[in-house]
Coordinates of C-alpha atoms and ligand atoms in Angstrom, one line a residue:
X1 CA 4.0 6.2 -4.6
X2 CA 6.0 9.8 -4.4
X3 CA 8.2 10.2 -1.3
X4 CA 7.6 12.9 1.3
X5 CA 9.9 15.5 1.2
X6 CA 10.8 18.5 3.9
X7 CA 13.3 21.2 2.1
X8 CA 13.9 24.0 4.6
X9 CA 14.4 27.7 3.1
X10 CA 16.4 29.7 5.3
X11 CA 16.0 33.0 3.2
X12 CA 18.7 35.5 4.2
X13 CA 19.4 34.2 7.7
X14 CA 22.2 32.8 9.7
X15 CA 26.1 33.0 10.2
X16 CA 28.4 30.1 10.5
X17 CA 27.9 29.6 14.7
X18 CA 24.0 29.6 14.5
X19 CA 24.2 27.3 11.3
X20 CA 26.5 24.7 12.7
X21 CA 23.8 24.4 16.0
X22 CA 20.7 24.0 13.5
X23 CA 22.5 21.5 11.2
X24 CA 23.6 19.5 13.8
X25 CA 20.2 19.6 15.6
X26 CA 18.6 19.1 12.6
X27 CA 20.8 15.6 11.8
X28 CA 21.4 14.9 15.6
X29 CA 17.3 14.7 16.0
X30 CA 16.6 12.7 12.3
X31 CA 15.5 9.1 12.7
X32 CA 13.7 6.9 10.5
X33 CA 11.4 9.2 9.5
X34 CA 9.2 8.9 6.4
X35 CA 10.4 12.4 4.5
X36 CA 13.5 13.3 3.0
X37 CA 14.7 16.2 4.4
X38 CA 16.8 19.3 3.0
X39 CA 18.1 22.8 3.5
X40 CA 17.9 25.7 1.1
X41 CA 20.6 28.3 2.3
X42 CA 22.2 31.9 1.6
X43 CA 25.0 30.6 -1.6
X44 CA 28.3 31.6 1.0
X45 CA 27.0 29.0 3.4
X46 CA 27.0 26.0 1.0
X47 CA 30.3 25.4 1.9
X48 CA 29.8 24.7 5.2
X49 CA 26.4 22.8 4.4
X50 CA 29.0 20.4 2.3
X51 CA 31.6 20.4 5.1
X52 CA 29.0 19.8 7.8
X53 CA 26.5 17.4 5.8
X54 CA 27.6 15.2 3.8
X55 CA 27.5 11.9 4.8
X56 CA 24.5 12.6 6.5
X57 CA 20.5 12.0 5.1
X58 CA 20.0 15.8 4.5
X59 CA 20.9 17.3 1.3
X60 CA 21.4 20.8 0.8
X61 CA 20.3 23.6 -2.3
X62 CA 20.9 26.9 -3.1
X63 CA 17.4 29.8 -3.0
X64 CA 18.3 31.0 -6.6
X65 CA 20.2 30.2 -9.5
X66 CA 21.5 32.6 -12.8
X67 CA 20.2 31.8 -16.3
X68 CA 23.7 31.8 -17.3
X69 CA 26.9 29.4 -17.4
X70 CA 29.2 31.8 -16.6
X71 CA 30.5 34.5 -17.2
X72 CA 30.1 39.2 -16.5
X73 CA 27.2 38.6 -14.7
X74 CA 28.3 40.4 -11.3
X75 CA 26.4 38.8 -8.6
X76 CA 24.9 36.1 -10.1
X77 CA 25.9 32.1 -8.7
X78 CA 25.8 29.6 -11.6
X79 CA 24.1 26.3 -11.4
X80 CA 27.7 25.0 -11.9
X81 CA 28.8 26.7 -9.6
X82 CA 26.1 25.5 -7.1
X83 CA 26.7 21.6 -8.0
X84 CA 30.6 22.1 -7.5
X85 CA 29.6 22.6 -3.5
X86 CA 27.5 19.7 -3.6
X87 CA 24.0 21.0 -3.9
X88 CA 21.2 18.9 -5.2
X89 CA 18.1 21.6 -5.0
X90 CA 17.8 24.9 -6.0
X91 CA 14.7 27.1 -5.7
X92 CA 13.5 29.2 -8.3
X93 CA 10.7 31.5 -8.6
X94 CA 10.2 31.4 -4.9
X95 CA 7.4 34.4 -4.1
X96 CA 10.0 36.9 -3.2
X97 CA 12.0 37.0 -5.9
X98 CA 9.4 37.8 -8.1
X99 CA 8.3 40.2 -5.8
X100 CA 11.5 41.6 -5.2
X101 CA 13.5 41.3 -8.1
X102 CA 10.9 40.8 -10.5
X103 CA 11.6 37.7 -11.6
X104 CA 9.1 36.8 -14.7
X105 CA 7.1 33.6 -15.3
X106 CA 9.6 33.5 -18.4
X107 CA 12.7 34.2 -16.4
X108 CA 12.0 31.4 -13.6
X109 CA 11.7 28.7 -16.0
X110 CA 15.2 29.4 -17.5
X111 CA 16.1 29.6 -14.2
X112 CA 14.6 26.0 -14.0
X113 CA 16.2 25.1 -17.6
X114 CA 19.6 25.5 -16.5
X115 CA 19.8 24.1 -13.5
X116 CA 18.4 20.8 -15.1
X117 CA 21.2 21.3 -17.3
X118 CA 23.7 21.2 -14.3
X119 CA 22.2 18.2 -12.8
X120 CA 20.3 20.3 -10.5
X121 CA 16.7 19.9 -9.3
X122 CA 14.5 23.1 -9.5
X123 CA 12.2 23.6 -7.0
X124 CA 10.1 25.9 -8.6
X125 CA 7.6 28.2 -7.1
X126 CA 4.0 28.9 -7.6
X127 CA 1.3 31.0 -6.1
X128 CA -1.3 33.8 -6.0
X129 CA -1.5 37.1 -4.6
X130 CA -4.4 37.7 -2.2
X131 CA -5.8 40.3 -4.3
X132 CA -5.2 37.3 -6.7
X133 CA -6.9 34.5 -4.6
X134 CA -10.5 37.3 -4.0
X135 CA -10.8 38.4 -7.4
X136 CA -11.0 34.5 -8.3
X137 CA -7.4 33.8 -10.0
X138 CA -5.9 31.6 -8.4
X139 CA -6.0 28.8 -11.1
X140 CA -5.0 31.5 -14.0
X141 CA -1.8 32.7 -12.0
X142 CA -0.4 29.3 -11.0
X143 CA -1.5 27.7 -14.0
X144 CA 0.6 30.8 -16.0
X145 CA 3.6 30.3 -13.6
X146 CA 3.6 26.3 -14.0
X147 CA 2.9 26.5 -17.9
X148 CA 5.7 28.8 -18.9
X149 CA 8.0 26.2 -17.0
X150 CA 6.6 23.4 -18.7
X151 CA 6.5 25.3 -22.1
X152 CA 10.7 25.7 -21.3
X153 CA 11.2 21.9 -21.0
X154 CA 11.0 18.9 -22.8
X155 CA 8.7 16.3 -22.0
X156 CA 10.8 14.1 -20.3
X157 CA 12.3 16.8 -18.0
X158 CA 8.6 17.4 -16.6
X159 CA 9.5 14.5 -13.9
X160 CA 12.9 15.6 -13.0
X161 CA 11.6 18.7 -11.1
X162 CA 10.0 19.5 -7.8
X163 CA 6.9 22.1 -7.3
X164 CA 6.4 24.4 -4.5
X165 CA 3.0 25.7 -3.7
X166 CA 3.2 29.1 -1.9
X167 CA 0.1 30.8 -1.5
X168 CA 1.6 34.8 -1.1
X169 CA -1.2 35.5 1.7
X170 CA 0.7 32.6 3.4
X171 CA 4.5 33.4 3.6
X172 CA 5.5 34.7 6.5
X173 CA 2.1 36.0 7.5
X174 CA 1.7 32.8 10.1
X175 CA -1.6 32.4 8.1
X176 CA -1.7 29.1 6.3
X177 CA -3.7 27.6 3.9
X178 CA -6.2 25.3 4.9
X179 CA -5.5 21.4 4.1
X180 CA -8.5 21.7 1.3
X181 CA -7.7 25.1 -0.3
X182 CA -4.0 23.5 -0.5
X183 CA -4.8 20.5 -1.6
X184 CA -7.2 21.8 -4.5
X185 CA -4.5 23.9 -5.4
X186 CA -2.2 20.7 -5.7
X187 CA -4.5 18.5 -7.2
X188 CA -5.0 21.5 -10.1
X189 CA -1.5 21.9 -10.7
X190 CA -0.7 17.8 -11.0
X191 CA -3.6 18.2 -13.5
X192 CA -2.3 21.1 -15.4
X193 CA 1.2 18.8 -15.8
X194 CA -0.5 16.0 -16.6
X195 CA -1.1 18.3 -20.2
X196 CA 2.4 17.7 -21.0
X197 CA 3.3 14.6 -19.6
X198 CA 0.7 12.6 -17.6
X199 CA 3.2 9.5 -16.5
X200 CA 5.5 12.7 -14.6
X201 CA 2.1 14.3 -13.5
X202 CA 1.6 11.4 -11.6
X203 CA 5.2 11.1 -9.9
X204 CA 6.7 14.4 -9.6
X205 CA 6.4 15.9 -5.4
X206 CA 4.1 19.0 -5.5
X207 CA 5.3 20.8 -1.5
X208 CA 3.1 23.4 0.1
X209 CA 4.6 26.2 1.4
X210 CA 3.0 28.8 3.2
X211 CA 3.3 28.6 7.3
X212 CA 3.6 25.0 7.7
X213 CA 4.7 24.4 11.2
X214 CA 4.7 21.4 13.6
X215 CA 1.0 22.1 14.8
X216 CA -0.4 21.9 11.4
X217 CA 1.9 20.1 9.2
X218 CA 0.4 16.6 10.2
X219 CA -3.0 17.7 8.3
X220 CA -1.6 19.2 5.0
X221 CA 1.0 16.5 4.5
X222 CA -2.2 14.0 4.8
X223 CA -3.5 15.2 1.3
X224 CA -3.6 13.0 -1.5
X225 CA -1.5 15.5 -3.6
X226 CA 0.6 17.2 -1.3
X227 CA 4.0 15.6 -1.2
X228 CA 6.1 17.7 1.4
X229 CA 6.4 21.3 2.2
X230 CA 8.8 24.3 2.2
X231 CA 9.3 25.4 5.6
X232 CA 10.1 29.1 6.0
X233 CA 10.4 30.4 9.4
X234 CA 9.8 27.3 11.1
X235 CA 13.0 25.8 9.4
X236 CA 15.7 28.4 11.6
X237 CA 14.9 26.2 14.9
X238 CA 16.0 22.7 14.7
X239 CA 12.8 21.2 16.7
X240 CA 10.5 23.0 15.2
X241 CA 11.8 21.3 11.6
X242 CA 12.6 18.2 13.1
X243 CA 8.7 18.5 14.2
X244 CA 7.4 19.1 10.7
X245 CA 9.4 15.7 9.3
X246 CA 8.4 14.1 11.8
X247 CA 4.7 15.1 10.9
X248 CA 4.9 13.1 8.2
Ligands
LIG1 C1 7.4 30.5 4.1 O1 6.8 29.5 4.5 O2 7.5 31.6 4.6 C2 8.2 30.3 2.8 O3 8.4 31.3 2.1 C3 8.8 29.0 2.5 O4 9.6 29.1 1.4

């Protein structure tokens, strides 16, 4: 039986006022709810996610992670580095990085390599373009995305991370995916694990991501394969996040 889990990615938003109102929303408002619950934040603010959360039920990650330990990589946070302020997630390959900073299929499962080698857990990121999704590729691209990832690790490292699916045409466009088309899209990537390691298949958490908010979380989160989400938007406003978990 996997857990539910509710990891919030805050992009590049918030400064240390507006941060200590959501996290202490966000932990004042948790109750027994069935989902484990965590925040993805800007790397300066992991301090204060440390400082301000531990000791409570919600863990805290960093949005990206370098390939390398250390070192003259100007810029770049280490998965070390990351783990020193406490994190336990880290998301790679999320949609706008490889948009953005053209982060390869190759690159992102390095990404994922070393922070498994930190004692991190990659999240890592999956999903099609649009243009992708109409011209019929949607199983090509995420299969590509997941299989260079799985190709990077061994087989006993497939159940130690976490999937996001992020349909592009979803993220930030308010348009969501419906609880079918995501949960296809879930059930295809368990099955495209399963390949390498069929006992992980069954037991790592697949999350949508895409627009989940309170109104429509309750319905994707019933799927058979869909294990969570990652909350954009919706996670900046404590009730709004709280909502989602407590969709669950
Ligand atoms: C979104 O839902 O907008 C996301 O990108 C979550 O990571």
């Amino acid at each position: 039986m996997r857990h539910k889990l509710v990891i919030g990615n805050w992009k590049m938003n918030g400064n240390r006022a507006a941060n200590t109102a959501l996290l202490s929303g966000i932990v004042a408002g948790l109750n027994d709810f069935g989902a484990d619950c965590a925040v993805c934040v800007p790397a300066p603010y992991l301090a204060q996610c440390q400082a301000e959360l531990a000791g409570t039920p919600v863990a805290w990650g960093g949005q990206d992670v370098s390939i390398h330990a250390e070192g003259a990589y100007t810029g770049e946070v280490s998965a070390a580095m990351l783990r020193d302020f406490g994190a336990t997630y880290v998301l790679c390959g999320h949609s706008e990085r490889r948009a953005y900073h053209h982060e390869s299929n190759e690159l992102v499962a390095q990404k994922a390599v070393a922070a498994l080698a930190a004692g991190l857990t990659p999240v890592v990121c999956v999903g099609e373009s649009l243009a992708q999704r109409e011209a019929g590729q949607t199983e090509d691209v995420i299969c590509g995305q997941l299989q260079a990832v799985l190709d990077a690790l061994q087989p006993d490292q497939v159940a130690d991370i976490i999937l996001a699916y992020e349909p592009v045409w979803a993220i930030g466009t308010g348009q969501t995916a419906t609880p079918q088309i995501a949960q296809d899209a879930h059930r295809f990537l368990r099955n495209c694990m399963a390949n390498k390691n069929a006992a992980a298949a069954a037991t790592v958490q697949i999350l949508y991501g895409g627009s989940m908010k309170p109104e429509n979380a309750k319905e994707l989160m019933a799927q058979p394969d869909i294990d969570g989400g990652l909350i954009g938007g919706a996670a900046l406003k404590s009730t709004d996040f709280l909502g989602i978990i407590q969709a669950v």
